[in-house]
PDB file of C-alpha atoms in Angstrom:
ATOM      1  CA  MET F 210    -106.614-214.780 -98.267  1.00 54.00           C
ATOM      2  CA  GLN F 211    -104.792-215.662 -94.986  1.00 61.00           C
ATOM      3  CA  SER F 212    -106.741-217.250 -92.138  1.00 65.00           C
ATOM      4  CA  THR F 213    -105.969-218.805 -88.792  1.00 71.00           C
ATOM      5  CA  PHE F 214    -107.953-221.267 -86.633  1.00 73.00           C
ATOM      6  CA  GLU F 215    -107.752-221.413 -82.839  1.00 84.00           C
ATOM      7  CA  THR F 216    -108.954-224.711 -81.259  1.00 87.00           C
ATOM      8  CA  ARG F 217    -109.243-225.739 -77.679  1.00 91.00           C
ATOM      9  CA  SER F 218    -109.968-229.350 -76.770  1.00 93.00           C
ATOM     10  CA  ILE F 219    -110.484-231.532 -73.669  1.00 95.00           C
ATOM     11  CA  TYR F 220    -110.886-235.281 -73.534  1.00 94.00           C
ATOM     12  CA  GLY F 221    -111.596-237.788 -70.873  1.00 96.00           C
ATOM     13  CA  GLN F 222    -112.313-241.510 -70.506  1.00 96.00           C
ATOM     14  CA  ILE F 223    -113.387-243.890 -67.726  1.00 97.00           C
ATOM     15  CA  LYS F 224    -112.776-247.621 -67.707  1.00 95.00           C
ATOM     16  CA  VAL F 225    -115.258-249.720 -65.663  1.00 95.00           C
ATOM     17  CA  PRO F 226    -114.341-253.468 -65.366  1.00 93.00           C
ATOM     18  CA  PHE F 227    -117.600-255.166 -64.462  1.00 88.00           C
ATOM     19  CA  ALA F 228    -116.115-258.647 -64.583  1.00 87.00           C
ATOM     20  CA  LYS F 229    -113.115-260.495 -65.917  1.00 88.00           C
ATOM     21  CA  GLN F 230    -114.888-260.951 -69.266  1.00 94.00           C
ATOM     22  CA  LEU F 231    -116.752-257.571 -69.495  1.00 96.00           C
ATOM     23  CA  THR F 232    -115.316-254.036 -69.563  1.00 97.00           C
ATOM     24  CA  LEU F 233    -117.173-250.755 -70.115  1.00 96.00           C
ATOM     25  CA  PHE F 234    -115.585-247.588 -71.509  1.00 97.00           C
ATOM     26  CA  LEU F 235    -117.224-244.109 -71.114  1.00 97.00           C
ATOM     27  CA  GLY F 236    -115.613-241.150 -72.876  1.00 97.00           C
ATOM     28  CA  ALA F 237    -116.263-237.655 -74.271  1.00 96.00           C
ATOM     29  CA  ARG F 238    -114.320-234.935 -76.088  1.00 95.00           C
ATOM     30  CA  TYR F 239    -115.126-231.306 -76.302  1.00 95.00           C
ATOM     31  CA  ASP F 240    -113.737-229.131 -79.127  1.00 92.00           C
ATOM     32  CA  ASP F 241    -114.105-225.378 -79.472  1.00 91.00           C
ATOM     33  CA  VAL F 242    -113.001-223.976 -82.826  1.00 85.00           C
ATOM     34  CA  LYS F 243    -113.092-220.304 -82.350  1.00 83.00           C
ATOM     35  CA  ALA F 244    -115.592-218.380 -84.567  1.00 77.00           C
ATOM     36  CA  ILE F 245    -116.613-221.605 -86.397  1.00 80.00           C
ATOM     37  CA  ASP F 246    -118.097-224.280 -84.158  1.00 85.00           C
ATOM     38  CA  SER F 247    -117.975-226.148 -80.810  1.00 88.00           C
ATOM     39  CA  LYS F 248    -119.350-229.604 -80.029  1.00 91.00           C
ATOM     40  CA  LEU F 249    -119.295-232.342 -77.467  1.00 93.00           C
ATOM     41  CA  SER F 250    -118.499-235.839 -78.879  1.00 94.00           C
ATOM     42  CA  PRO F 251    -119.531-238.664 -76.587  1.00 96.00           C
ATOM     43  CA  ARG F 252    -118.343-242.296 -76.870  1.00 96.00           C
ATOM     44  CA  ILE F 253    -119.359-245.470 -75.078  1.00 97.00           C
ATOM     45  CA  SER F 254    -118.216-249.043 -75.686  1.00 97.00           C
ATOM     46  CA  ALA F 255    -118.554-252.485 -74.051  1.00 97.00           C
ATOM     47  CA  ILE F 256    -116.043-255.353 -74.617  1.00 97.00           C
ATOM     48  CA  TYR F 257    -116.976-258.832 -73.908  1.00 97.00           C
ATOM     49  CA  SER F 258    -114.390-261.754 -74.117  1.00 96.00           C
ATOM     50  CA  PRO F 259    -116.049-265.079 -73.200  1.00 95.00           C
ATOM     51  CA  THR F 260    -112.880-266.965 -74.242  1.00 94.00           C
ATOM     52  CA  ARG F 261    -109.366-266.079 -75.111  1.00 91.00           C
ATOM     53  CA  ALA F 262    -110.095-266.610 -78.865  1.00 95.00           C
ATOM     54  CA  HIS F 263    -113.395-264.626 -79.098  1.00 96.00           C
ATOM     55  CA  THR F 264    -113.960-260.976 -78.418  1.00 97.00           C
ATOM     56  CA  PHE F 265    -117.138-258.972 -78.924  1.00 98.00           C
ATOM     57  CA  LYS F 266    -117.387-255.150 -78.893  1.00 97.00           C
ATOM     58  CA  LEU F 267    -120.392-252.877 -79.119  1.00 98.00           C
ATOM     59  CA  GLN F 268    -119.673-249.138 -79.402  1.00 97.00           C
ATOM     60  CA  TYR F 269    -121.378-245.869 -80.101  1.00 98.00           C
ATOM     61  CA  GLY F 270    -119.674-242.604 -80.807  1.00 97.00           C
ATOM     62  CA  GLU F 271    -120.189-239.119 -82.263  1.00 95.00           C
ATOM     63  CA  SER F 272    -117.756-236.811 -84.047  1.00 93.00           C
ATOM     64  CA  PHE F 273    -117.623-233.762 -86.291  1.00 92.00           C
ATOM     65  CA  ARG F 274    -115.432-232.069 -88.892  1.00 91.00           C
ATOM     66  CA  THR F 275    -115.282-228.288 -89.323  1.00 89.00           C
ATOM     67  CA  PRO F 276    -114.898-226.865 -92.851  1.00 90.00           C
ATOM     68  CA  VAL F 277    -111.284-226.502 -94.021  1.00 86.00           C
ATOM     69  CA  THR F 278    -109.829-223.247 -95.411  1.00 86.00           C
ATOM     70  CA  ASN F 279    -110.305-224.243 -99.048  1.00 86.00           C
ATOM     71  CA  GLU F 280    -114.014-225.034 -98.468  1.00 89.00           C
ATOM     72  CA  LEU F 281    -114.599-221.678 -96.684  1.00 88.00           C
ATOM     73  CA  TYR F 282    -112.422-219.130 -98.519  1.00 87.00           C
ATOM     74  CA  SER F 283    -111.064-220.515-101.843  1.00 87.00           C
ATOM     75  CA  ASP F 284    -111.398-218.098-104.770  1.00 85.00           C
ATOM     76  CA  ASP F 285    -109.901-219.324-108.000  1.00 84.00           C
ATOM     77  CA  ASP F 286    -110.915-220.484-111.573  1.00 82.00           C
ATOM     78  CA  VAL F 287    -112.197-223.849-110.238  1.00 83.00           C
ATOM     79  CA  THR F 288    -113.831-223.298-106.830  1.00 88.00           C
ATOM     80  CA  LYS F 289    -115.434-220.566-104.790  1.00 88.00           C
ATOM     81  CA  GLY F 290    -115.502-220.911-101.017  1.00 89.00           C
ATOM     82  CA  ASN F 291    -118.611-220.711 -98.843  1.00 90.00           C
ATOM     83  CA  PRO F 292    -117.980-218.928 -95.470  1.00 88.00           C
ATOM     84  CA  ASN F 293    -121.459-219.923 -94.289  1.00 89.00           C
ATOM     85  CA  LEU F 294    -120.692-223.716 -94.176  1.00 90.00           C
ATOM     86  CA  LYS F 295    -121.589-225.711 -91.002  1.00 89.00           C
ATOM     87  CA  SER F 296    -119.684-228.619 -89.579  1.00 91.00           C
ATOM     88  CA  GLU F 297    -120.197-232.127 -90.826  1.00 93.00           C
ATOM     89  CA  TYR F 298    -121.569-234.492 -88.091  1.00 92.00           C
ATOM     90  CA  VAL F 299    -121.616-238.275 -87.870  1.00 94.00           C
ATOM     91  CA  LYS F 300    -123.060-240.805 -85.309  1.00 95.00           C
ATOM     92  CA  THR F 301    -121.588-244.283 -85.537  1.00 96.00           C
ATOM     93  CA  THR F 302    -122.740-247.598 -83.996  1.00 98.00           C
ATOM     94  CA  GLU F 303    -120.560-250.705 -84.480  1.00 98.00           C
ATOM     95  CA  LEU F 304    -120.790-254.368 -83.483  1.00 98.00           C
ATOM     96  CA  VAL F 305    -117.391-256.108 -83.762  1.00 98.00           C
ATOM     97  CA  TRP F 306    -116.423-259.731 -83.494  1.00 98.00           C
ATOM     98  CA  ARG F 307    -112.754-260.862 -83.499  1.00 97.00           C
ATOM     99  CA  TYR F 308    -111.485-264.392 -83.539  1.00 97.00           C
ATOM    100  CA  GLU F 309    -107.826-264.948 -82.704  1.00 95.00           C
ATOM    101  CA  GLY F 310    -106.300-268.331 -83.680  1.00 92.00           C
ATOM    102  CA  GLN F 311    -102.799-269.543 -83.411  1.00 90.00           C
ATOM    103  CA  ASP F 312    -101.666-268.547 -86.860  1.00 92.00           C
ATOM    104  CA  TRP F 313    -104.602-266.439 -88.110  1.00 94.00           C
ATOM    105  CA  HIS F 314    -107.307-264.012 -87.090  1.00 97.00           C
ATOM    106  CA  ILE F 315    -110.619-262.620 -88.433  1.00 97.00           C
ATOM    107  CA  ASN F 316    -112.465-259.424 -87.713  1.00 97.00           C
ATOM    108  CA  SER F 317    -116.028-258.601 -88.655  1.00 98.00           C
ATOM    109  CA  VAL F 318    -117.757-255.231 -88.204  1.00 98.00           C
ATOM    110  CA  LEU F 319    -121.463-254.347 -88.607  1.00 98.00           C
ATOM    111  CA  PHE F 320    -121.797-250.525 -88.790  1.00 97.00           C
ATOM    112  CA  TYR F 321    -124.595-247.987 -88.858  1.00 97.00           C
ATOM    113  CA  ASN F 322    -123.607-244.376 -89.668  1.00 94.00           C
ATOM    114  CA  GLN F 323    -125.849-241.304 -89.580  1.00 94.00           C
ATOM    115  CA  LEU F 324    -124.393-238.438 -91.604  1.00 90.00           C
ATOM    116  CA  VAL F 325    -125.513-234.889 -91.044  1.00 92.00           C
ATOM    117  CA  ASP F 326    -124.711-231.735 -93.071  1.00 91.00           C
ATOM    118  CA  PHE F 327    -121.957-233.393 -95.015  1.00 89.00           C
ATOM    119  CA  ILE F 328    -120.205-230.898 -97.404  1.00 89.00           C
ATOM    120  CA  ASN F 329    -120.508-231.535-101.077  1.00 85.00           C
ATOM    121  CA  LEU F 330    -118.871-229.973-104.261  1.00 82.00           C
ATOM    122  CA  VAL F 331    -121.728-228.425-106.313  1.00 84.00           C
ATOM    123  CA  PRO F 332    -121.920-226.180-109.389  1.00 82.00           C
ATOM    124  CA  ASN F 333    -121.665-222.432-108.606  1.00 81.00           C
ATOM    125  CA  SER F 334    -124.892-220.730-109.878  1.00 75.00           C
ATOM    126  CA  ALA F 335    -123.067-217.395-109.992  1.00 74.00           C
ATOM    127  CA  ALA F 336    -120.360-218.407-112.467  1.00 71.00           C
ATOM    128  CA  ASN F 337    -119.993-220.912-115.266  1.00 70.00           C
ATOM    129  CA  ASN F 338    -117.372-223.706-115.089  1.00 68.00           C
ATOM    130  CA  GLN F 339    -116.889-223.060-111.354  1.00 80.00           C
ATOM    131  CA  PHE F 340    -117.904-225.102-108.260  1.00 86.00           C
ATOM    132  CA  THR F 341    -118.694-224.146-104.702  1.00 90.00           C
ATOM    133  CA  PHE F 342    -119.333-226.012-101.383  1.00 91.00           C
ATOM    134  CA  GLU F 343    -122.674-226.649 -99.627  1.00 91.00           C
ATOM    135  CA  ASN F 344    -123.967-228.597 -96.578  1.00 90.00           C
ATOM    136  CA  GLN F 345    -126.030-230.685 -98.827  1.00 83.00           C
ATOM    137  CA  LEU F 346    -126.032-234.244 -97.573  1.00 82.00           C
ATOM    138  CA  ASP F 347    -127.894-236.067 -94.787  1.00 88.00           C
ATOM    139  CA  ASP F 348    -127.605-239.736 -95.200  1.00 88.00           C
ATOM    140  CA  ILE F 349    -127.454-243.180 -93.495  1.00 91.00           C
ATOM    141  CA  ASN F 350    -124.846-245.756 -94.310  1.00 91.00           C
ATOM    142  CA  ARG F 351    -125.105-249.402 -93.175  1.00 95.00           C
ATOM    143  CA  GLY F 352    -122.788-252.135 -94.067  1.00 96.00           C
ATOM    144  CA  VAL F 353    -120.262-254.872 -93.135  1.00 97.00           C
ATOM    145  CA  GLU F 354    -116.511-255.022 -93.156  1.00 97.00           C
ATOM    146  CA  LEU F 355    -114.392-258.168 -92.922  1.00 98.00           C
ATOM    147  CA  ASP F 356    -110.611-258.684 -92.690  1.00 97.00           C
ATOM    148  CA  SER F 357    -108.411-261.637 -91.992  1.00 97.00           C
ATOM    149  CA  MET F 358    -104.804-262.493 -91.890  1.00 97.00           C
ATOM    150  CA  ILE F 359    -103.128-265.991 -91.964  1.00 97.00           C
ATOM    151  CA  HIS F 360     -99.412-266.711 -91.422  1.00 95.00           C
ATOM    152  CA  ILE F 361     -98.686-269.711 -93.807  1.00 95.00           C
ATOM    153  CA  THR F 362     -95.075-269.845 -92.754  1.00 93.00           C
ATOM    154  CA  SER F 363     -92.860-267.603 -90.633  1.00 91.00           C
ATOM    155  CA  ASP F 364     -91.942-265.691 -93.829  1.00 94.00           C
ATOM    156  CA  LEU F 365     -95.207-265.772 -95.796  1.00 96.00           C
ATOM    157  CA  SER F 366     -98.499-264.145 -94.772  1.00 97.00           C
ATOM    158  CA  VAL F 367    -101.763-263.372 -96.694  1.00 97.00           C
ATOM    159  CA  GLU F 368    -104.260-260.745 -95.713  1.00 97.00           C
ATOM    160  CA  ALA F 369    -107.757-260.288 -97.186  1.00 98.00           C
ATOM    161  CA  THR F 370    -110.495-257.596 -96.754  1.00 98.00           C
ATOM    162  CA  TYR F 371    -114.047-257.203 -97.919  1.00 97.00           C
ATOM    163  CA  SER F 372    -116.469-254.274 -97.532  1.00 96.00           C
ATOM    164  CA  GLU F 373    -120.058-253.926 -98.514  1.00 95.00           C
ATOM    165  CA  TYR F 374    -122.430-251.090 -98.041  1.00 94.00           C
ATOM    166  CA  PHE F 375    -126.144-251.974 -97.741  1.00 93.00           C
ATOM    167  CA  ASP F 376    -127.019-248.382 -98.786  1.00 88.00           C
ATOM    168  CA  THR F 377    -125.433-246.370-101.563  1.00 82.00           C
ATOM    169  CA  PRO F 378    -122.437-244.612-100.071  1.00 82.00           C
ATOM    170  CA  ILE F 379    -121.265-241.044-100.731  1.00 75.00           C
ATOM    171  CA  LYS F 380    -118.839-242.420-103.293  1.00 78.00           C
ATOM    172  CA  PRO F 381    -120.843-245.134-105.068  1.00 81.00           C
ATOM    173  CA  THR F 382    -117.816-246.909-106.512  1.00 81.00           C
ATOM    174  CA  PHE F 383    -116.996-248.108-103.049  1.00 85.00           C
ATOM    175  CA  LYS F 384    -120.339-249.935-102.491  1.00 90.00           C
ATOM    176  CA  ARG F 385    -118.737-253.372-102.694  1.00 93.00           C
ATOM    177  CA  PHE F 386    -114.949-253.977-102.880  1.00 94.00           C
ATOM    178  CA  ALA F 387    -112.308-256.353-101.711  1.00 97.00           C
ATOM    179  CA  SER F 388    -108.527-256.718-101.483  1.00 97.00           C
ATOM    180  CA  VAL F 389    -105.888-259.451-101.083  1.00 98.00           C
ATOM    181  CA  ILE F 390    -102.306-258.790 -99.988  1.00 97.00           C
ATOM    182  CA  ALA F 391     -99.520-261.429 -99.903  1.00 97.00           C
ATOM    183  CA  ASN F 392     -96.176-260.543 -98.143  1.00 97.00           C
ATOM    184  CA  TYR F 393     -92.973-262.573 -98.196  1.00 97.00           C
ATOM    185  CA  HIS F 394     -90.064-261.674 -95.858  1.00 93.00           C
ATOM    186  CA  HIS F 395     -86.611-263.164 -96.318  1.00 89.00           C
ATOM    187  CA  GLN F 396     -83.722-261.566 -94.421  1.00 88.00           C
ATOM    188  CA  GLN F 397     -83.480-257.969 -95.738  1.00 90.00           C
ATOM    189  CA  TRP F 398     -85.862-258.627 -98.661  1.00 93.00           C
ATOM    190  CA  VAL F 399     -89.665-258.017 -98.697  1.00 95.00           C
ATOM    191  CA  LEU F 400     -91.896-258.991-101.642  1.00 96.00           C
ATOM    192  CA  SER F 401     -95.517-257.860-101.673  1.00 96.00           C
ATOM    193  CA  LEU F 402     -98.326-258.494-104.169  1.00 97.00           C
ATOM    194  CA  ASN F 403    -101.689-256.804-103.812  1.00 97.00           C
ATOM    195  CA  SER F 404    -104.953-256.889-105.617  1.00 97.00           C
ATOM    196  CA  VAL F 405    -108.103-254.760-105.482  1.00 96.00           C
ATOM    197  CA  TRP F 406    -111.606-255.729-106.757  1.00 96.00           C
ATOM    198  CA  ARG F 407    -114.606-253.436-107.102  1.00 93.00           C
ATOM    199  CA  ASP F 408    -118.038-254.508-108.122  1.00 93.00           C
ATOM    200  CA  ALA F 409    -120.117-252.999-110.948  1.00 92.00           C
ATOM    201  CA  VAL F 410    -121.934-249.739-110.118  1.00 87.00           C
ATOM    202  CA  SER F 411    -124.730-247.927-112.016  1.00 86.00           C
ATOM    203  CA  GLY F 412    -126.131-244.432-111.449  1.00 83.00           C
ATOM    204  CA  PRO F 413    -127.548-241.296-112.939  1.00 83.00           C
ATOM    205  CA  THR F 414    -125.391-238.512-114.421  1.00 79.00           C
ATOM    206  CA  MET F 415    -126.098-234.986-115.789  1.00 74.00           C
ATOM    207  CA  THR F 416    -126.933-236.378-119.179  1.00 78.00           C
ATOM    208  CA  SER F 417    -127.769-240.042-118.920  1.00 80.00           C
ATOM    209  CA  ASP F 418    -127.141-243.187-116.817  1.00 85.00           C
ATOM    210  CA  PHE F 419    -123.649-244.630-116.451  1.00 85.00           C
ATOM    211  CA  THR F 420    -122.471-248.130-115.540  1.00 87.00           C
ATOM    212  CA  GLN F 421    -119.036-248.815-114.095  1.00 87.00           C
ATOM    213  CA  PRO F 422    -118.180-252.465-114.889  1.00 90.00           C
ATOM    214  CA  ALA F 423    -116.520-254.526-112.208  1.00 92.00           C
ATOM    215  CA  TYR F 424    -112.717-254.364-112.381  1.00 93.00           C
ATOM    216  CA  PHE F 425    -109.632-255.951-110.855  1.00 94.00           C
ATOM    217  CA  LEU F 426    -106.238-254.262-110.321  1.00 96.00           C
ATOM    218  CA  LEU F 427    -102.950-255.946-109.492  1.00 97.00           C
ATOM    219  CA  GLY F 428     -99.969-254.284-107.898  1.00 97.00           C
ATOM    220  CA  GLY F 429     -96.716-255.155-106.161  1.00 96.00           C
ATOM    221  CA  ALA F 430     -93.575-253.921-104.416  1.00 96.00           C
ATOM    222  CA  VAL F 431     -90.144-255.227-103.600  1.00 97.00           C
ATOM    223  CA  SER F 432     -87.820-253.719-101.027  1.00 95.00           C
ATOM    224  CA  TRP F 433     -84.389-254.255 -99.672  1.00 94.00           C
ATOM    225  CA  GLN F 434     -83.341-252.968 -96.243  1.00 91.00           C
ATOM    226  CA  PHE F 435     -79.722-251.809 -96.161  1.00 84.00           C
ATOM    227  CA  SER F 436     -79.691-251.269 -92.376  1.00 85.00           C
ATOM    228  CA  ALA F 437     -82.009-250.436 -89.553  1.00 82.00           C
ATOM    229  CA  ARG F 438     -82.263-246.892 -90.971  1.00 87.00           C
ATOM    230  CA  SER F 439     -82.278-247.150 -94.678  1.00 92.00           C
ATOM    231  CA  GLU F 440     -84.333-248.911 -97.313  1.00 93.00           C
ATOM    232  CA  ILE F 441     -84.855-248.908-101.079  1.00 95.00           C
ATOM    233  CA  SER F 442     -88.047-250.136-102.747  1.00 96.00           C
ATOM    234  CA  PHE F 443     -89.655-250.475-106.135  1.00 97.00           C
ATOM    235  CA  LYS F 444     -93.437-250.193-106.427  1.00 96.00           C
ATOM    236  CA  ALA F 445     -95.850-250.900-109.234  1.00 96.00           C
ATOM    237  CA  HIS F 446     -99.613-249.996-109.554  1.00 95.00           C
ATOM    238  CA  ASN F 447    -101.957-251.536-112.018  1.00 96.00           C
ATOM    239  CA  LEU F 448     -99.433-254.071-113.316  1.00 94.00           C
ATOM    240  CA  LEU F 449    -101.682-255.330-116.082  1.00 93.00           C
ATOM    241  CA  ASP F 450    -102.386-251.784-117.289  1.00 94.00           C
ATOM    242  CA  LYS F 451    -106.106-252.251-116.897  1.00 93.00           C
ATOM    243  CA  HIS F 452    -108.150-249.573-118.680  1.00 91.00           C
ATOM    244  CA  TYR F 453    -111.209-248.709-116.566  1.00 90.00           C
ATOM    245  CA  ARG F 454    -113.568-245.851-115.689  1.00 88.00           C
ATOM    246  CA  VAL F 455    -114.814-244.896-112.261  1.00 87.00           C
ATOM    247  CA  TYR F 456    -118.330-243.544-111.616  1.00 85.00           C
ATOM    248  CA  ASP F 457    -118.675-240.002-110.282  1.00 81.00           C
ATOM    249  CA  PRO F 458    -122.119-238.381-110.532  1.00 76.00           C
ATOM    250  CA  ARG F 459    -120.583-234.854-110.396  1.00 71.00           C
ATOM    251  CA  VAL F 460    -118.956-235.421-113.852  1.00 76.00           C
ATOM    252  CA  THR F 461    -121.101-234.737-116.930  1.00 78.00           C
ATOM    253  CA  ASP F 462    -121.074-238.245-118.324  1.00 82.00           C
ATOM    254  CA  GLY F 463    -120.313-239.873-114.924  1.00 82.00           C
ATOM    255  CA  ALA F 464    -116.963-241.347-116.081  1.00 85.00           C
ATOM    256  CA  VAL F 465    -113.590-240.644-114.529  1.00 87.00           C
ATOM    257  CA  ALA F 466    -110.640-242.383-116.251  1.00 89.00           C
ATOM    258  CA  GLY F 467    -108.679-244.734-113.963  1.00 90.00           C
ATOM    259  CA  VAL F 468    -104.927-244.532-113.577  1.00 91.00           C
ATOM    260  CA  GLY F 469    -102.903-246.827-115.852  1.00 93.00           C
ATOM    261  CA  SER F 470     -99.681-248.558-114.973  1.00 95.00           C
ATOM    262  CA  GLU F 471     -97.397-246.621-112.582  1.00 96.00           C
ATOM    263  CA  TYR F 472     -93.884-247.525-111.507  1.00 96.00           C
ATOM    264  CA  SER F 473     -91.877-245.738-108.832  1.00 96.00           C
ATOM    265  CA  LEU F 474     -88.499-246.150-107.028  1.00 96.00           C
ATOM    266  CA  HIS F 475     -88.238-244.970-103.410  1.00 95.00           C
ATOM    267  CA  TYR F 476     -85.279-244.511-100.938  1.00 93.00           C
ATOM    268  CA  GLN F 477     -85.994-244.049 -97.291  1.00 91.00           C
ATOM    269  CA  ILE F 478     -83.627-243.076 -94.510  1.00 90.00           C
ATOM    270  CA  LYS F 479     -84.562-242.659 -90.810  1.00 86.00           C
ATOM    271  CA  PHE F 480     -82.736-240.091 -88.723  1.00 83.00           C
TER     272      PHE F 480
END
């Protein structure tokens, strides 16, 4: 089936400087997706900088996502589209603090998300071994995100991130995870090492309960820049060939096998 979508949008924003340290932003976007949905998405934020090093930001925003073609009209051996789907809607409130030092910075974000009518893949009652899509999920997600970067030398930097949901997220395997990335630049060469950690997760499945143990993955990349327009790189994922399983409640036993070691060679040229 062929389908087309016609969208009209308009966006505006007002900046209101109350004082040297305090600025207010007011904005809104209106989207009209013909024959599917139309919504107004407001946004408001306040930025307060008491010193050059510290910045605080409080913001509230709303947004939506219309169903995509596959969710509406797919018709194959795996999925059956649902033309009666509604748009997903989210309301987000964030409190941000940023500290900017001479050679490092840190960001922290407390967030509160209200999810409305999120689309989920569910078994199709009209056919065996087939799935369809439904507006099945209304949820609240609260959590914290942290990230920081330090420049140890002019060539070496280390970046770390940490995220934790206070509630169970849509994908439970992301409830608590962290990453560390080290980059070393020397003339045309760049060496990068990265690691990802995810905490243990437990949850129900169609047949029993499943526990995903905590796991740690290590990767890396090395690249050489021939010129300003060309570069060659070698990338590796899961260097230690860690065998692990990820929790997904939509699978019968809840277990999805993780990807083993992967290696790839890339050449990039800019025109």
